[in-house]
């Protein structure tokens, strides 16, 4: 073990300050005289974007040739944390081969609106799934002694004005939706680094946010790596040092280093704060350099892994009359430019320089008699009549038309949001024309986030590839022709239309602020609560086989707030083909004590079954699975009462459920004053409090019942009137003095163990 504290003592103030910003776009600084080496970082998340030269982070200059795995929009549909670990391990090995100390990923911001241009890089609308899948990725990469930098922390859910806009979020929503995934990733997988996002949160830049970077991340969650700024996210370096931002990237050309030195000298910054930042950076630098591994990067092997991962993730959305899988040896028309030039990755900092992209057209020749028509051009939304009529002709001359459509890069990317959810006009027209002549049509989608499907009833099959990585063509054909049975399920809801979406009225804000007014009701939490029909629900996906769920069991019928509970169920493959099923566990609060989503995903597992085979799967639910963030308690909390545990094939297809009684010892703190309502006290868990409240309410109750000969106030109204009455207002309805009320306030605070203010 190195003695970092001793090393820091040897460093000059200037050396310490300089270590806190990059040498250039991708390197930390070396301090040669003390043997502190330089290390390199690179983007992530789904491949290595290792630049050959500095001063670029927009993917303009050449990066080394690397393997492009499917984007998170695709991989998250696998619901397979072990697969994510496998991908992470492969990435980690390539980092060792290329001398990369920290890979910038996973990107795990919540998909708040389907319009966010960067959703293709993010995992889900659900924090639990985001956290679990990201933890798998992190464990994999870090198993190779290479760090990850989990990004973008936090609440960076749009591209519009991402470098300055303030995400205005209430505490509960922040904790439950926007931080919960990061919390899982940090606690379960211990990432070496976290990337602080560009935006502000409730008015304070993430890079200057002590609450986020120190109080929550370090003190509550136990993070012990370095916090790096997103590239160019530093506004006030000295405030950043105080808040817990360790490394500024890229370089500030010495400007902010000098500001740090100056602040220490003039007393505005405590040198011990700077020392903490330096120690965090050194810790990771040496963690990497002291444990280098010799690796040879086997790109062919990684390509095959990319193919496997895509195959496990692609989602079959529709399969009427079992149009898929296509029979081998049949006659098919592959229509659309994406059949030949697939869109397999997104634009921006995650863009990978790969030379080995497979397309469906060349991959399909081994399977069947395939004709091809381009149909449309991806660089335009205009109809090309010649291409269109050629496509229609080819569609009439085959058994089934397979239409390869989706979003071009110009429609979605890092740096800007989408304006709508439609496919390009020329592609929609192509679908309509082809389906008018060919009843057997299958759609293959290439898109980073959901699109609307006005044509859905005229097609028999829909395969959602998202952005399938460099082996997309092979993976697509594996599924089209049935060599692989689709097993992906959607990690986000496909709404029917944009105006149905939770953030519709508040996205993307006015450029200065964006209000997260939908609160915790994001994704399926919103659609469920509003009982809104959707195109495809969260967790949905078909298979070429079928599964039956039986014998749901809970290992306990009653739990307290420290217990875990295990759910088990028998799953049988009732079809003719081997396949995998994703089993989803949702929890629903039935206590009616707080405004909560109808249900929330709290567990999942993926099981592989041969035809006729049955396996029992079990999933454990931690205490947190039942809890919401209570802002009076400043802690996670679930009221005593009944909770339903549901097993679903999707969020909208619950097949089995059971209930459990959960009790809690936690008491929500309450300080009594004149504004406290009687209702808060009359139902309090403590008996003394309840009885004092009853005494206090009695004079008012007498007034209401005594003068009520005509019955203008019914019993419920009287009760609600009392419940909602603040203590100070009792004297308006009964002859009581302020002294009398104050004496009860004191007695109640006494009973609650509150010290007088
Ligand atoms: C992106 C990050 C990326 C960084 C370095 C930023 O613009 O937001 O995700 O890691 O650039 O390329």
CSV table of C-alpha atoms and ligand atoms in Angstrom, one decimal, residues 25-26 42-45 49 56-59 104-105 107 118 121-122 151-152 156 159 162-163 195 198 229-232 348-350 414, ligand 1:
chain,number,residue,atom,x,y,z
A,25,UNK,CA,-8.1,16.3,-23.4
A,26,UNK,CA,-7.5,12.8,-22.2
A,42,UNK,CA,-11.2,7.6,-22.9
A,43,UNK,CA,-14.9,7.4,-23.9
A,44,UNK,CA,-17.0,4.8,-23.5
A,45,UNK,CA,-19.5,3.6,-22.9
A,49,UNK,CA,-12.9,6.0,-28.4
A,56,UNK,CA,-11.0,16.9,-29.5
A,57,UNK,CA,-13.9,15.4,-27.9
A,58,UNK,CA,-16.5,15.6,-30.5
A,59,UNK,CA,-15.6,12.5,-32.6
A,104,UNK,CA,-15.9,7.0,-19.4
A,105,UNK,CA,-19.1,5.1,-18.8
A,107,UNK,CA,-24.0,6.6,-19.0
A,118,UNK,CA,-28.9,11.1,-25.9
A,121,UNK,CA,-26.7,6.0,-24.6
A,122,UNK,CA,-28.8,5.7,-21.5
A,151,UNK,CA,-22.0,9.5,-15.9
A,152,UNK,CA,-23.6,12.0,-15.9
A,156,UNK,CA,-28.9,15.6,-16.9
A,159,UNK,CA,-29.4,18.0,-24.4
A,162,UNK,CA,-27.3,20.9,-21.0
A,163,UNK,CA,-24.2,23.0,-20.0
A,195,UNK,CA,-18.5,12.1,-13.8
A,198,UNK,CA,-22.8,19.9,-17.0
A,229,UNK,CA,-16.1,17.0,-14.4
A,230,UNK,CA,-17.8,16.4,-17.6
A,231,UNK,CA,-15.6,17.9,-20.3
A,232,UNK,CA,-15.9,21.7,-19.8
A,348,UNK,CA,-21.3,12.3,-30.3
A,349,UNK,CA,-18.7,11.4,-27.7
A,350,UNK,CA,-19.6,7.7,-27.7
A,414,UNK,CA,-25.6,13.9,-28.3
B,1,LIG,C1,-19.8,14.1,-22.8
B,1,LIG,C2,-19.3,13.0,-22.0
B,1,LIG,C3,-18.0,12.5,-22.5
B,1,LIG,C4,-17.0,13.7,-22.6
B,1,LIG,C5,-15.7,13.3,-23.2
B,1,LIG,C6,-18.8,15.2,-23.0
B,1,LIG,O1,-19.3,16.2,-23.9
B,1,LIG,O2,-21.0,14.6,-22.2
B,1,LIG,O3,-20.2,11.9,-21.9
B,1,LIG,O4,-17.4,11.5,-21.8
B,1,LIG,O5,-17.6,14.7,-23.4
B,1,LIG,O6,-15.8,13.1,-24.5
